[in-house]
């Protein structure tokens, strides 16, 4: 007897139209055949229930109990708004406990005890997002995790702070399960990729992307997120990190000093002058960056210091070439003839953005100033300093002159100081160790690139001395050690 000869039962013969319609299931997530679901343990007060977390047709998250129904006592407990509800995905259970994170607490919207369904509230809280620092432009990123089953979803980070981040993810909402651990990888051109272990705590589905709120999963991720926020988000700087009680390691590795090139860089430098000076109440009426230009910008080398994406400091090196009309100091105080005979450059307009004050950024600017001074073969660097910064400049070799002048943007009195490069490069003393620690690698790289010619011009008769040889050799060693 063949299959076609088998007798047909009454149930089989019943027309398809008479069959009862299937009950709607929260597992039927639109656009995902078969639906993506993650096994979880639901914590409802003292009770623990096994089941799965799924994205339902209503655009939210539901817990579906393993047995298809909820015990009466659990259902009654969930009806009480005071009952704490939390989920713990089994796929990340060990990693969650290793990091001591605990289950993720969520709100309970409704309960269907007969079907074993608990609808959860995983919406993104607006107050949390509104307080997060926002990068000037969204940061390209990638999201991956064990619950994604080897998928990697492209994302854009629209807000990031030390503890949370908001990302717009390209992919179905059903893959981004609350409580699961993810690695948010953010790529910037000035650093290695930032890999941030984090946890999805809230999800919102849009028309083309899914918006997720991620919380950093461990202290190392908090440090890296803090560095990324400080390097990309306007208004979030060193002062904000200190407010959070953070001192993230490696922040200043992302500082780079470059010469200003082009009109846009000049506008940026002048805007930094404005922001730094107006923080101290100087010229509050001058809002246009052009108001902070002066005639010596054209005969100067301007620098910009960038921390990641953000310009945070600027300075300039005024090159006079022996022309007294091109000296900023000579216009207010008589510069001694010794400096004109030996040749000098002037460091001026050195400012740091208020968000990053109190850090050692000035030292990095001085490294670039010293590199250029070495290249030009000038013996002296002259500059002015407000009284509270005099000790800092003395630490880098500055010596005060018996001269004072007015601050260019206020009535404050400032000290005139100088650095004698011949004295620093040609003599070994107690100060040499301090100078080499801060600037020795700069000297070593300069010697490797340009040779001894410029430093011989600075040292003059001392170029063949024992002290000069020791300083040069130590500089070469420090340059090799620092890469």
PDB file of C-alpha atoms in Angstrom, residues 109-330:
ATOM      1  CA  UNK A 109       4.355  47.096  32.182  1.00  0.00           C
ATOM      2  CA  UNK A 110       1.819  44.253  32.211  1.00  0.00           C
ATOM      3  CA  UNK A 111       1.397  40.550  33.017  1.00  0.00           C
ATOM      4  CA  UNK A 112      -0.472  37.755  31.211  1.00  0.00           C
ATOM      5  CA  UNK A 113      -0.249  34.917  33.720  1.00  0.00           C
ATOM      6  CA  UNK A 114      -2.150  32.381  31.597  1.00  0.00           C
ATOM      7  CA  UNK A 115       0.295  32.766  28.696  1.00  0.00           C
ATOM      8  CA  UNK A 116       3.404  33.245  30.885  1.00  0.00           C
ATOM      9  CA  UNK A 117       4.189  36.670  29.451  1.00  0.00           C
ATOM     10  CA  UNK A 118       5.627  39.631  31.365  1.00  0.00           C
ATOM     11  CA  UNK A 119       5.968  42.816  29.292  1.00  0.00           C
ATOM     12  CA  UNK A 120       8.966  44.852  30.412  1.00  0.00           C
ATOM     13  CA  UNK A 121       9.849  48.524  30.211  1.00  0.00           C
ATOM     14  CA  UNK A 122      13.270  48.952  28.563  1.00  0.00           C
ATOM     15  CA  UNK A 123      12.804  52.551  27.347  1.00  0.00           C
ATOM     16  CA  UNK A 124      15.755  54.953  27.391  1.00  0.00           C
ATOM     17  CA  UNK A 125      15.390  57.498  30.239  1.00  0.00           C
ATOM     18  CA  UNK A 126      15.595  60.964  28.719  1.00  0.00           C
ATOM     19  CA  UNK A 127      17.239  62.679  31.768  1.00  0.00           C
ATOM     20  CA  UNK A 128      20.206  60.307  31.597  1.00  0.00           C
ATOM     21  CA  UNK A 129      20.767  60.904  27.883  1.00  0.00           C
ATOM     22  CA  UNK A 130      20.340  64.682  28.147  1.00  0.00           C
ATOM     23  CA  UNK A 131      23.188  64.879  30.670  1.00  0.00           C
ATOM     24  CA  UNK A 132      25.683  62.880  28.617  1.00  0.00           C
ATOM     25  CA  UNK A 133      28.450  64.751  26.747  1.00  0.00           C
ATOM     26  CA  UNK A 134      27.938  64.772  22.986  1.00  0.00           C
ATOM     27  CA  UNK A 135      30.768  64.567  20.426  1.00  0.00           C
ATOM     28  CA  UNK A 136      30.909  67.304  17.829  1.00  0.00           C
ATOM     29  CA  UNK A 137      30.059  64.613  15.263  1.00  0.00           C
ATOM     30  CA  UNK A 138      28.765  61.037  15.784  1.00  0.00           C
ATOM     31  CA  UNK A 139      31.609  58.564  16.244  1.00  0.00           C
ATOM     32  CA  UNK A 140      31.715  55.515  13.930  1.00  0.00           C
ATOM     33  CA  UNK A 141      31.651  52.301  15.941  1.00  0.00           C
ATOM     34  CA  UNK A 142      30.901  48.580  15.868  1.00  0.00           C
ATOM     35  CA  UNK A 143      28.869  46.519  18.322  1.00  0.00           C
ATOM     36  CA  UNK A 144      29.424  42.828  18.947  1.00  0.00           C
ATOM     37  CA  UNK A 145      28.713  40.314  21.701  1.00  0.00           C
ATOM     38  CA  UNK A 146      28.067  36.631  22.409  1.00  0.00           C
ATOM     39  CA  UNK A 147      24.299  37.063  22.191  1.00  0.00           C
ATOM     40  CA  UNK A 148      24.660  38.358  18.608  1.00  0.00           C
ATOM     41  CA  UNK A 149      25.979  34.942  17.496  1.00  0.00           C
ATOM     42  CA  UNK A 150      29.021  36.251  15.577  1.00  0.00           C
ATOM     43  CA  UNK A 151      27.185  39.229  14.110  1.00  0.00           C
ATOM     44  CA  UNK A 152      28.788  42.677  14.120  1.00  0.00           C
ATOM     45  CA  UNK A 153      26.457  45.635  13.868  1.00  0.00           C
ATOM     46  CA  UNK A 154      27.620  49.078  12.647  1.00  0.00           C
ATOM     47  CA  UNK A 155      26.776  51.956  14.967  1.00  0.00           C
ATOM     48  CA  UNK A 156      27.210  55.680  15.527  1.00  0.00           C
ATOM     49  CA  UNK A 157      27.925  56.912  19.047  1.00  0.00           C
ATOM     50  CA  UNK A 158      25.909  60.103  19.550  1.00  0.00           C
ATOM     51  CA  UNK A 159      26.637  60.660  23.264  1.00  0.00           C
ATOM     52  CA  UNK A 160      29.272  59.298  25.616  1.00  0.00           C
ATOM     53  CA  UNK A 161      30.365  59.878  29.183  1.00  0.00           C
ATOM     54  CA  UNK A 162      32.549  57.939  31.608  1.00  0.00           C
ATOM     55  CA  UNK A 163      29.718  55.598  32.598  1.00  0.00           C
ATOM     56  CA  UNK A 164      27.176  55.470  29.739  1.00  0.00           C
ATOM     57  CA  UNK A 165      27.021  55.813  25.968  1.00  0.00           C
ATOM     58  CA  UNK A 166      24.181  56.164  23.464  1.00  0.00           C
ATOM     59  CA  UNK A 167      24.564  54.535  20.056  1.00  0.00           C
ATOM     60  CA  UNK A 168      22.437  54.425  16.919  1.00  0.00           C
ATOM     61  CA  UNK A 169      22.776  50.819  15.735  1.00  0.00           C
ATOM     62  CA  UNK A 170      22.000  49.591  12.228  1.00  0.00           C
ATOM     63  CA  UNK A 171      20.233  46.275  12.734  1.00  0.00           C
ATOM     64  CA  UNK A 172      17.018  44.728  14.044  1.00  0.00           C
ATOM     65  CA  UNK A 173      15.967  45.655  17.557  1.00  0.00           C
ATOM     66  CA  UNK A 174      15.338  41.991  18.372  1.00  0.00           C
ATOM     67  CA  UNK A 175      19.114  41.352  18.379  1.00  0.00           C
ATOM     68  CA  UNK A 176      19.846  43.992  21.022  1.00  0.00           C
ATOM     69  CA  UNK A 177      18.625  42.323  24.176  1.00  0.00           C
ATOM     70  CA  UNK A 178      18.617  44.296  27.460  1.00  0.00           C
ATOM     71  CA  UNK A 179      21.046  42.903  30.016  1.00  0.00           C
ATOM     72  CA  UNK A 180      23.431  41.321  27.483  1.00  0.00           C
ATOM     73  CA  UNK A 181      27.107  42.258  27.383  1.00  0.00           C
ATOM     74  CA  UNK A 182      28.502  43.954  24.279  1.00  0.00           C
ATOM     75  CA  UNK A 183      31.841  45.314  23.130  1.00  0.00           C
ATOM     76  CA  UNK A 184      31.475  48.811  21.722  1.00  0.00           C
ATOM     77  CA  UNK A 185      34.486  49.462  19.475  1.00  0.00           C
ATOM     78  CA  UNK A 186      35.011  53.122  18.528  1.00  0.00           C
ATOM     79  CA  UNK A 187      37.634  53.998  15.917  1.00  0.00           C
ATOM     80  CA  UNK A 188      39.379  57.371  15.820  1.00  0.00           C
ATOM     81  CA  UNK A 189      42.237  58.281  13.441  1.00  0.00           C
ATOM     82  CA  UNK A 190      44.520  59.497  16.257  1.00  0.00           C
ATOM     83  CA  UNK A 191      44.423  56.412  18.489  1.00  0.00           C
ATOM     84  CA  UNK A 192      44.090  52.655  18.612  1.00  0.00           C
ATOM     85  CA  UNK A 193      40.472  51.459  18.627  1.00  0.00           C
ATOM     86  CA  UNK A 194      38.643  52.103  21.893  1.00  0.00           C
ATOM     87  CA  UNK A 195      37.157  48.767  22.986  1.00  0.00           C
ATOM     88  CA  UNK A 196      34.545  49.357  25.644  1.00  0.00           C
ATOM     89  CA  UNK A 197      32.967  46.312  27.336  1.00  0.00           C
ATOM     90  CA  UNK A 198      29.462  47.478  28.180  1.00  0.00           C
ATOM     91  CA  UNK A 199      25.944  46.313  28.884  1.00  0.00           C
ATOM     92  CA  UNK A 200      22.721  47.115  27.068  1.00  0.00           C
ATOM     93  CA  UNK A 201      20.393  48.715  29.623  1.00  0.00           C
ATOM     94  CA  UNK A 202      17.726  50.241  27.355  1.00  0.00           C
ATOM     95  CA  UNK A 203      16.552  49.936  23.740  1.00  0.00           C
ATOM     96  CA  UNK A 204      14.355  52.068  21.479  1.00  0.00           C
ATOM     97  CA  UNK A 205      13.445  51.068  17.930  1.00  0.00           C
ATOM     98  CA  UNK A 206      13.357  53.689  15.184  1.00  0.00           C
ATOM     99  CA  UNK A 207      12.474  53.540  11.501  1.00  0.00           C
ATOM    100  CA  UNK A 208      15.991  52.759  10.250  1.00  0.00           C
ATOM    101  CA  UNK A 209      18.183  52.354  13.337  1.00  0.00           C
ATOM    102  CA  UNK A 210      17.886  51.164  16.906  1.00  0.00           C
ATOM    103  CA  UNK A 211      18.903  53.482  19.731  1.00  0.00           C
ATOM    104  CA  UNK A 212      20.572  51.748  22.664  1.00  0.00           C
ATOM    105  CA  UNK A 213      21.838  52.948  26.015  1.00  0.00           C
ATOM    106  CA  UNK A 214      25.011  51.141  27.079  1.00  0.00           C
ATOM    107  CA  UNK A 215      26.562  51.159  30.554  1.00  0.00           C
ATOM    108  CA  UNK A 216      30.289  50.521  30.982  1.00  0.00           C
ATOM    109  CA  UNK A 217      30.915  47.069  32.445  1.00  0.00           C
ATOM    110  CA  UNK A 218      34.178  47.499  34.367  1.00  0.00           C
ATOM    111  CA  UNK A 219      36.602  50.178  35.685  1.00  0.00           C
ATOM    112  CA  UNK A 220      38.931  49.851  32.675  1.00  0.00           C
ATOM    113  CA  UNK A 221      36.011  50.551  30.322  1.00  0.00           C
ATOM    114  CA  UNK A 222      35.037  53.577  32.450  1.00  0.00           C
ATOM    115  CA  UNK A 223      38.575  54.969  32.110  1.00  0.00           C
ATOM    116  CA  UNK A 224      38.636  54.445  28.339  1.00  0.00           C
ATOM    117  CA  UNK A 225      35.164  55.962  27.918  1.00  0.00           C
ATOM    118  CA  UNK A 226      36.255  58.968  29.998  1.00  0.00           C
ATOM    119  CA  UNK A 227      39.302  59.462  27.761  1.00  0.00           C
ATOM    120  CA  UNK A 228      37.150  59.188  24.632  1.00  0.00           C
ATOM    121  CA  UNK A 229      34.652  61.725  25.986  1.00  0.00           C
ATOM    122  CA  UNK A 230      37.445  64.149  26.945  1.00  0.00           C
ATOM    123  CA  UNK A 231      38.953  63.849  23.457  1.00  0.00           C
ATOM    124  CA  UNK A 232      35.730  64.271  21.463  1.00  0.00           C
ATOM    125  CA  UNK A 233      32.943  66.003  23.414  1.00  0.00           C
ATOM    126  CA  UNK A 234      32.978  69.831  23.598  1.00  0.00           C
ATOM    127  CA  UNK A 235      32.604  71.094  27.152  1.00  0.00           C
ATOM    128  CA  UNK A 236      33.889  67.886  28.722  1.00  0.00           C
ATOM    129  CA  UNK A 237      37.495  68.169  29.872  1.00  0.00           C
ATOM    130  CA  UNK A 238      39.916  67.620  32.721  1.00  0.00           C
ATOM    131  CA  UNK A 239      37.775  69.599  35.131  1.00  0.00           C
ATOM    132  CA  UNK A 240      34.739  67.421  34.351  1.00  0.00           C
ATOM    133  CA  UNK A 241      36.814  64.273  34.906  1.00  0.00           C
ATOM    134  CA  UNK A 242      37.916  65.523  38.293  1.00  0.00           C
ATOM    135  CA  UNK A 243      34.273  66.269  39.116  1.00  0.00           C
ATOM    136  CA  UNK A 244      33.498  62.593  38.435  1.00  0.00           C
ATOM    137  CA  UNK A 245      36.411  61.602  40.675  1.00  0.00           C
ATOM    138  CA  UNK A 246      38.346  60.175  37.704  1.00  0.00           C
ATOM    139  CA  UNK A 247      41.991  60.446  36.699  1.00  0.00           C
ATOM    140  CA  UNK A 248      42.062  58.203  33.628  1.00  0.00           C
ATOM    141  CA  UNK A 249      45.469  56.915  32.661  1.00  0.00           C
ATOM    142  CA  UNK A 250      46.754  57.536  29.178  1.00  0.00           C
ATOM    143  CA  UNK A 251      44.736  60.676  28.495  1.00  0.00           C
ATOM    144  CA  UNK A 252      47.733  62.827  27.566  1.00  0.00           C
ATOM    145  CA  UNK A 253      49.032  60.182  25.129  1.00  0.00           C
ATOM    146  CA  UNK A 254      46.449  61.561  22.735  1.00  0.00           C
ATOM    147  CA  UNK A 255      47.844  65.125  22.875  1.00  0.00           C
ATOM    148  CA  UNK A 256      49.634  66.303  19.751  1.00  0.00           C
ATOM    149  CA  UNK A 257      51.102  69.710  18.915  1.00  0.00           C
ATOM    150  CA  UNK A 258      51.046  70.813  15.279  1.00  0.00           C
ATOM    151  CA  UNK A 259      51.844  74.083  13.476  1.00  0.00           C
ATOM    152  CA  UNK A 260      48.829  76.124  12.454  1.00  0.00           C
ATOM    153  CA  UNK A 261      48.333  75.940   8.696  1.00  0.00           C
ATOM    154  CA  UNK A 262      45.754  77.953   6.810  1.00  0.00           C
ATOM    155  CA  UNK A 263      43.006  80.397   7.678  1.00  0.00           C
ATOM    156  CA  UNK A 264      40.856  77.848   9.558  1.00  0.00           C
ATOM    157  CA  UNK A 265      43.694  77.061  11.982  1.00  0.00           C
ATOM    158  CA  UNK A 266      44.266  80.769  12.582  1.00  0.00           C
ATOM    159  CA  UNK A 267      40.597  81.205  13.482  1.00  0.00           C
ATOM    160  CA  UNK A 268      40.855  78.226  15.864  1.00  0.00           C
ATOM    161  CA  UNK A 269      43.946  79.691  17.557  1.00  0.00           C
ATOM    162  CA  UNK A 270      42.291  83.061  18.045  1.00  0.00           C
ATOM    163  CA  UNK A 271      39.112  81.452  19.373  1.00  0.00           C
ATOM    164  CA  UNK A 272      41.254  79.636  21.969  1.00  0.00           C
ATOM    165  CA  UNK A 273      42.835  82.960  22.963  1.00  0.00           C
ATOM    166  CA  UNK A 274      39.361  84.403  23.416  1.00  0.00           C
ATOM    167  CA  UNK A 275      38.008  81.512  25.484  1.00  0.00           C
ATOM    168  CA  UNK A 276      41.037  81.306  27.769  1.00  0.00           C
ATOM    169  CA  UNK A 277      41.258  85.037  28.420  1.00  0.00           C
ATOM    170  CA  UNK A 278      37.537  85.609  28.867  1.00  0.00           C
ATOM    171  CA  UNK A 279      37.455  82.817  31.441  1.00  0.00           C
ATOM    172  CA  UNK A 280      39.559  85.168  33.583  1.00  0.00           C
ATOM    173  CA  UNK A 281      37.384  88.186  32.761  1.00  0.00           C
ATOM    174  CA  UNK A 282      39.597  89.787  30.129  1.00  0.00           C
ATOM    175  CA  UNK A 283      37.913  91.701  27.294  1.00  0.00           C
ATOM    176  CA  UNK A 284      34.447  90.161  27.684  1.00  0.00           C
ATOM    177  CA  UNK A 285      33.073  92.301  24.849  1.00  0.00           C
ATOM    178  CA  UNK A 286      35.425  90.783  22.200  1.00  0.00           C
ATOM    179  CA  UNK A 287      33.403  87.803  20.945  1.00  0.00           C
ATOM    180  CA  UNK A 288      34.702  87.641  17.362  1.00  0.00           C
ATOM    181  CA  UNK A 289      37.942  85.567  17.091  1.00  0.00           C
ATOM    182  CA  UNK A 290      39.269  88.224  14.698  1.00  0.00           C
ATOM    183  CA  UNK A 291      39.312  90.669  17.642  1.00  0.00           C
ATOM    184  CA  UNK A 292      42.094  88.543  19.205  1.00  0.00           C
ATOM    185  CA  UNK A 293      44.529  88.886  16.294  1.00  0.00           C
ATOM    186  CA  UNK A 294      47.480  91.264  16.304  1.00  0.00           C
ATOM    187  CA  UNK A 295      50.077  92.477  13.811  1.00  0.00           C
ATOM    188  CA  UNK A 296      52.768  89.993  14.914  1.00  0.00           C
ATOM    189  CA  UNK A 297      50.738  86.909  13.937  1.00  0.00           C
ATOM    190  CA  UNK A 298      52.053  87.373  10.414  1.00  0.00           C
ATOM    191  CA  UNK A 299      55.699  87.076  11.528  1.00  0.00           C
ATOM    192  CA  UNK A 300      55.111  84.231  13.965  1.00  0.00           C
ATOM    193  CA  UNK A 301      54.903  80.460  13.969  1.00  0.00           C
ATOM    194  CA  UNK A 302      51.608  79.457  15.605  1.00  0.00           C
ATOM    195  CA  UNK A 303      50.970  76.076  17.253  1.00  0.00           C
ATOM    196  CA  UNK A 304      47.793  74.239  18.084  1.00  0.00           C
ATOM    197  CA  UNK A 305      47.586  71.481  20.688  1.00  0.00           C
ATOM    198  CA  UNK A 306      44.907  68.862  19.966  1.00  0.00           C
ATOM    199  CA  UNK A 307      43.629  66.348  22.479  1.00  0.00           C
ATOM    200  CA  UNK A 308      42.055  63.799  20.186  1.00  0.00           C
ATOM    201  CA  UNK A 309      39.606  65.746  18.025  1.00  0.00           C
ATOM    202  CA  UNK A 310      39.609  68.884  20.187  1.00  0.00           C
ATOM    203  CA  UNK A 311      41.900  71.931  19.966  1.00  0.00           C
ATOM    204  CA  UNK A 312      42.703  72.766  23.580  1.00  0.00           C
ATOM    205  CA  UNK A 313      45.749  75.088  23.585  1.00  0.00           C
ATOM    206  CA  UNK A 314      47.753  77.417  21.402  1.00  0.00           C
ATOM    207  CA  UNK A 315      50.981  79.412  21.474  1.00  0.00           C
ATOM    208  CA  UNK A 316      53.136  81.306  19.047  1.00  0.00           C
ATOM    209  CA  UNK A 317      56.839  81.832  18.437  1.00  0.00           C
ATOM    210  CA  UNK A 318      57.548  85.415  17.325  1.00  0.00           C
ATOM    211  CA  UNK A 319      60.557  85.443  14.984  1.00  0.00           C
ATOM    212  CA  UNK A 320      62.104  88.916  14.759  1.00  0.00           C
ATOM    213  CA  UNK A 321      65.297  88.173  12.748  1.00  0.00           C
ATOM    214  CA  UNK A 322      67.013  91.069  14.529  1.00  0.00           C
ATOM    215  CA  UNK A 323      64.301  93.567  13.564  1.00  0.00           C
ATOM    216  CA  UNK A 324      63.300  95.463  16.724  1.00  0.00           C
ATOM    217  CA  UNK A 325      59.957  96.444  15.212  1.00  0.00           C
ATOM    218  CA  UNK A 326      58.982  92.758  15.175  1.00  0.00           C
ATOM    219  CA  UNK A 327      59.586  92.242  18.886  1.00  0.00           C
ATOM    220  CA  UNK A 328      56.501  92.154  21.112  1.00  0.00           C
ATOM    221  CA  UNK A 329      58.546  92.824  24.252  1.00  0.00           C
ATOM    222  CA  UNK A 330      60.600  95.639  22.766  1.00  0.00           C
TER     223      UNK A 330
END
